Amino acid sequence: MLSELQDALLNGRRDDVVALVQKALDAGMPTARILNEGLIAAMEKLGVQFKNNEVFIPEVLVAARAMHAGLARLEPLLVRDGIEPKGVVVIGTVKGDLHDIGKNLVAMMLRGAGYKIVDLGADVAPETFVQAVKDHNAHVVALSALLTTTMVQMKTVVDAVRAAGLSTPVIVGGAPVTSDFARKIAATGYAPDAASGVEEVHRLLTS
Ligand code: B1M
């Protein structure tokens, strides 16, 4: 049943995902097992396929939508069972930048990997990131920028987070962003794509 569920998710068959989650629940399978060995395992496979250019953005978006539908069915039960998220990640596209497709992908993959996501959207001011970290006791801040003119805002956010006395790791990504740039602005980490973003958050929270 779990491999059927993984297969449905990898192929973006949203209705099948919901039906198979329900079938597993009806069969008495624990919610954590459906989540970890069904939905999350499939998203991890998808992340590897995406990284290896075996699937592309449209497939990832469709699979992510199916993942959302499956998660929506499990969420009330997970809350009831008291399964804690792996950590809280505040994510947003920096001020002045309206590109949000890559940021959404990163958020979806992180959600799929078991993190609670506080998605601030696009065109987010530095003080909004700081406030969200405080309000949600975030473990990581993830920033996206697609314009060379807005990349500089990432430094403003890193500086604002540190000026607020917070040691929360800040990771950065987006087409024009490089690991060199991340180092220069004293960001804690860098991820070139969504799958690496998940790996980077795992690394930071387990090291
Ligand atoms: Co704009 N745009 N755009 N645009 N746009 C680019 C980025 C551009 C490269 C196009 C070009 O000229 N060739 C160019 C930037 C040039 C530069 O700065 N060097 C550009 C420009 C100039 C502009 C405007 C200024 C155009 C104008 O108005 N004259 C304007 C700016 C508006 C603004 O933001 N203030 C503008 C507007 C737009 C649209 C609104 C029309 C639309 C955005 C719609 C939306 O996002 N809702 C748009 C689009 C779609 C693009 C392109 C075509 C596609 C971007 C995209 O979604 N890629 C883009 C050209 C291109 O990239 N080929 C372009 C797919 C997405 C999945 O990839 O976002 O890179 P990406 O995310 C990747 C990784 O980067 C990484 O993971 C993702 C998945 O692997 N990643 C992270 C991203 N964020 C991360 C965060 C992390 C980790 C990894 O956290 C740690």
Coordinates of C-alpha atoms and ligand atoms in Angstrom, one line a residue:
M1 CA 0.0 0.0 0.0
L2 CA 2.8 2.4 0.8
S3 CA 4.6 1.8 -2.4
E4 CA 1.4 2.4 -4.3
L5 CA 1.0 5.6 -2.3
Q6 CA 4.6 6.6 -3.2
D7 CA 4.0 5.8 -6.8
A8 CA 0.8 7.9 -6.9
L9 CA 2.6 10.9 -5.3
L10 CA 5.6 10.7 -7.6
N11 CA 3.2 10.8 -10.6
G12 CA 1.2 13.6 -9.1
R13 CA -2.1 11.7 -8.9
R14 CA -3.7 13.8 -6.3
D15 CA -7.0 11.9 -6.0
D16 CA -5.2 8.6 -5.8
V17 CA -2.9 10.0 -3.0
V18 CA -5.9 11.1 -0.9
A19 CA -7.7 7.7 -1.6
L20 CA -4.6 5.7 -0.7
V21 CA -4.0 7.7 2.5
Q22 CA -7.6 7.0 3.5
K23 CA -7.2 3.3 2.6
A24 CA -4.1 3.1 4.8
L25 CA -5.9 4.8 7.7
D26 CA -8.9 2.5 7.3
A27 CA -6.6 -0.5 7.4
G28 CA -5.3 0.8 10.8
M29 CA -1.8 1.9 9.6
P30 CA -0.3 4.5 12.1
T31 CA -0.4 8.1 10.8
A32 CA 3.4 8.5 11.4
R33 CA 4.1 5.5 9.2
I34 CA 1.9 6.8 6.3
L35 CA 3.6 10.1 6.6
N36 CA 7.2 8.9 6.9
E37 CA 7.3 5.8 4.8
G38 CA 4.6 7.0 2.3
L39 CA 4.5 10.7 1.6
I40 CA 7.8 11.9 2.9
A41 CA 9.7 8.9 1.4
A42 CA 8.2 9.7 -2.0
M43 CA 9.1 13.4 -1.7
E44 CA 12.7 12.4 -0.8
K45 CA 12.8 10.3 -4.0
L46 CA 11.3 13.2 -6.0
G47 CA 14.0 15.5 -4.5
V48 CA 16.8 13.2 -5.8
Q49 CA 15.1 12.8 -9.2
F50 CA 14.8 16.6 -9.4
K51 CA 18.4 17.1 -8.5
N52 CA 19.5 14.6 -11.1
N53 CA 17.3 16.3 -13.8
E54 CA 15.2 13.2 -14.1
V55 CA 12.0 15.2 -13.4
F56 CA 11.5 18.9 -13.9
I57 CA 9.5 21.8 -12.3
P58 CA 6.1 20.9 -13.7
E59 CA 6.3 17.3 -12.3
V60 CA 7.5 18.7 -8.9
L61 CA 4.7 21.2 -8.7
V62 CA 2.1 18.5 -9.5
A63 CA 3.6 16.1 -7.0
A64 CA 3.8 18.8 -4.4
R65 CA 0.1 19.5 -4.9
A66 CA -0.7 15.8 -4.4
M67 CA 1.5 15.9 -1.3
H68 CA -0.5 18.9 0.1
A69 CA -3.7 17.0 -0.5
G70 CA -2.4 13.9 1.3
L71 CA -1.0 16.0 4.2
A72 CA -4.3 17.8 4.5
R73 CA -6.0 14.5 5.2
L74 CA -3.3 13.5 7.8
E75 CA -2.7 16.8 9.5
P76 CA -5.6 16.7 12.0
L77 CA -4.6 13.2 13.0
L78 CA -0.9 14.1 13.3
V79 CA -1.8 17.0 15.6
R80 CA -4.0 14.7 17.6
D81 CA -1.2 12.1 17.9
G82 CA 1.2 14.8 19.0
I83 CA 3.8 14.2 16.3
E84 CA 6.1 17.2 16.4
P85 CA 7.4 18.8 13.2
K86 CA 11.2 18.4 12.7
G87 CA 11.6 22.1 13.1
V88 CA 10.2 25.5 12.1
V89 CA 11.4 27.3 9.0
V90 CA 10.5 30.9 8.2
I91 CA 10.7 31.4 4.4
G92 CA 10.2 34.3 2.1
T93 CA 11.4 36.2 -1.0
V94 CA 13.2 39.3 0.0
K95 CA 11.9 42.9 -0.3
G96 CA 11.4 44.3 -3.8
D97 CA 11.4 40.8 -5.4
L98 CA 8.1 39.3 -6.6
H99 CA 9.4 36.0 -7.8
D100 CA 8.0 33.2 -5.7
I101 CA 7.9 30.0 -7.8
G102 CA 11.3 28.8 -6.5
K103 CA 10.6 29.8 -3.0
N104 CA 7.3 27.9 -3.1
L105 CA 9.1 24.8 -4.3
V106 CA 11.6 25.0 -1.5
A107 CA 8.7 25.5 1.0
M108 CA 6.8 22.5 -0.4
M109 CA 9.8 20.3 -0.3
L110 CA 10.6 21.3 3.3
R111 CA 6.9 20.8 4.3
G112 CA 7.1 17.4 2.6
A113 CA 10.3 16.6 4.6
G114 CA 8.4 17.2 7.9
Y115 CA 9.2 20.8 8.7
K116 CA 6.6 23.4 9.8
I117 CA 6.8 26.2 7.3
V118 CA 5.9 29.8 8.0
D119 CA 5.7 31.2 4.5
L120 CA 5.8 35.0 4.5
G121 CA 5.3 35.2 0.7
A122 CA 7.2 37.5 -1.6
D123 CA 8.5 41.1 -1.2
V124 CA 9.1 40.6 2.5
A125 CA 10.7 43.4 4.6
P126 CA 13.6 42.5 6.9
E127 CA 11.7 43.4 10.0
T128 CA 8.9 41.0 9.0
F129 CA 11.4 38.1 8.9
V130 CA 12.7 39.1 12.4
Q131 CA 9.2 39.3 13.8
A132 CA 8.3 35.9 12.4
V133 CA 11.4 34.3 13.8
K134 CA 10.4 35.6 17.3
D135 CA 6.7 34.8 16.9
H136 CA 7.2 31.2 15.8
N137 CA 10.5 30.4 17.6
A138 CA 11.9 29.5 14.2
H139 CA 14.9 27.2 13.8
V140 CA 16.0 28.4 10.4
V141 CA 15.3 31.4 8.1
A142 CA 15.3 30.6 4.3
L143 CA 15.6 33.6 1.9
S144 CA 15.0 33.6 -1.8
A145 CA 16.0 36.3 -4.4
L146 CA 15.8 36.1 -8.2
L147 CA 17.1 39.6 -9.1
T148 CA 20.6 40.8 -8.8
T149 CA 19.1 44.1 -7.6
T150 CA 17.3 42.4 -4.6
M151 CA 20.1 40.0 -3.6
V152 CA 21.5 42.8 -1.5
Q153 CA 18.4 42.6 0.6
M154 CA 19.6 39.2 1.9
K155 CA 22.4 40.9 3.7
T156 CA 19.9 43.4 5.2
V157 CA 17.9 40.4 6.6
V158 CA 21.0 38.6 8.0
D159 CA 22.1 41.9 9.7
A160 CA 18.5 42.6 11.0
V161 CA 18.3 39.0 12.5
R162 CA 21.7 39.4 14.2
A163 CA 20.9 43.0 15.3
A164 CA 17.8 41.6 17.0
G165 CA 20.1 39.4 19.1
L166 CA 18.9 36.2 17.3
S167 CA 21.4 33.4 16.4
T168 CA 18.9 31.6 14.1
P169 CA 20.7 30.2 11.0
V170 CA 19.9 32.1 7.8
I171 CA 20.2 30.2 4.5
V172 CA 19.9 31.8 1.1
G173 CA 19.1 30.6 -2.5
G174 CA 17.8 31.7 -5.9
A175 CA 19.1 31.8 -9.4
P176 CA 21.7 34.7 -9.0
V177 CA 22.8 33.6 -5.5
T178 CA 26.1 31.8 -5.1
S179 CA 27.9 30.1 -2.2
D180 CA 30.5 32.9 -2.4
F181 CA 27.8 35.6 -2.1
A182 CA 26.4 33.7 0.9
R183 CA 29.8 33.7 2.6
K184 CA 30.3 37.4 1.9
I185 CA 27.0 38.4 3.5
A186 CA 27.6 36.1 6.5
A187 CA 24.6 33.8 5.7
T188 CA 24.8 30.5 7.6
G189 CA 24.2 28.4 4.5
Y190 CA 23.4 28.3 0.8
A191 CA 21.3 26.0 -1.4
P192 CA 21.4 26.1 -5.2
D193 CA 18.0 24.2 -5.5
A194 CA 15.0 23.0 -3.6
A195 CA 16.4 19.5 -2.8
S196 CA 19.7 21.0 -1.5
G197 CA 17.6 23.5 0.6
V198 CA 16.1 20.5 2.4
E199 CA 19.5 18.9 2.8
E200 CA 20.9 22.2 4.2
V201 CA 18.1 22.6 6.7
H202 CA 18.6 18.9 7.8
R203 CA 22.4 19.6 8.1
L204 CA 22.0 22.7 10.2
L205 CA 19.5 21.2 12.6
T206 CA 21.3 17.9 13.1
S207 CA 25.0 19.2 13.3
Ligands
B1M1 CO1 11.4 37.8 -13.7 N1 13.3 38.0 -14.0 N2 11.3 39.8 -13.6 N3 9.5 37.5 -13.6 N4 11.7 36.1 -14.2 C1 14.1 36.7 -14.1 C2 14.6 36.3 -12.8 C3 15.2 37.1 -15.1 C4 16.5 36.3 -15.0 C5 14.7 37.1 -16.6 C6 15.7 37.5 -17.6 O1 15.9 38.7 -17.8 N5 16.4 36.6 -18.2 C7 15.4 38.6 -14.8 C8 16.4 38.9 -13.7 C9 17.7 39.5 -14.2 C10 18.7 39.8 -13.1 O2 18.4 40.4 -12.1 N6 19.9 39.3 -13.3 C11 14.0 39.0 -14.4 C12 13.5 40.4 -14.4 C13 14.5 41.4 -14.9 C14 12.3 40.7 -14.0 C15 11.6 42.1 -13.9 C16 12.5 43.2 -13.4 C17 11.1 42.4 -15.3 C18 10.5 43.8 -15.5 O3 9.5 44.1 -14.9 N7 11.2 44.5 -16.3 C19 10.4 41.9 -13.0 C20 10.8 42.1 -11.5 C21 9.6 42.1 -10.7 C22 10.0 42.1 -9.2 O4 10.3 41.0 -8.7 N8 10.0 43.2 -8.6 C23 10.1 40.4 -13.2 C24 8.9 39.8 -13.1 C25 8.6 38.5 -13.3 C26 7.2 37.9 -13.3 C27 6.3 38.6 -12.2 C28 6.6 38.1 -14.6 C29 7.5 36.4 -13.1 C30 7.5 36.0 -11.7 C31 6.2 35.2 -11.3 C32 6.3 34.6 -9.9 O5 7.4 34.2 -9.4 N9 5.2 34.5 -9.3 C33 8.9 36.3 -13.6 C34 9.5 35.1 -14.0 C35 8.6 33.9 -14.0 C36 10.9 35.0 -14.3 C37 11.7 33.8 -14.9 C38 11.2 33.7 -16.4 C39 11.5 32.5 -14.2 C40 11.8 32.5 -12.7 C41 11.3 31.2 -12.1 O6 10.2 31.1 -11.5 N10 12.1 30.1 -12.3 C42 13.2 34.3 -14.7 C43 14.1 33.8 -15.8 C44 14.7 32.5 -15.4 O7 15.0 32.2 -14.3 N11 14.9 31.7 -16.4 C45 13.0 35.7 -14.5 C46 11.7 28.8 -11.9 C47 12.1 28.6 -10.4 C48 11.7 27.2 -9.9 O8 13.5 28.7 -10.3 O9 13.3 30.7 -8.8 O10 15.5 30.0 -9.7 P1 14.2 29.6 -9.2 O11 14.3 28.6 -8.0 C49 15.1 27.5 -7.9 C50 16.5 27.8 -7.3 O12 17.0 29.1 -7.6 C51 16.4 27.5 -5.9 O13 15.4 26.5 -5.8 C52 14.5 26.6 -6.9 C53 14.2 25.2 -7.4 O14 15.3 24.5 -7.7 N12 15.9 28.5 -4.9 C54 16.2 28.4 -3.6 C55 15.1 29.6 -5.1 N13 14.9 30.2 -3.9 C56 15.5 29.5 -3.0 C57 15.6 29.7 -1.6 C58 16.3 28.8 -0.9 C59 17.0 27.7 -1.5 C60 16.9 27.5 -2.8 O15 16.3 29.0 0.5 C61 17.5 28.8 1.1

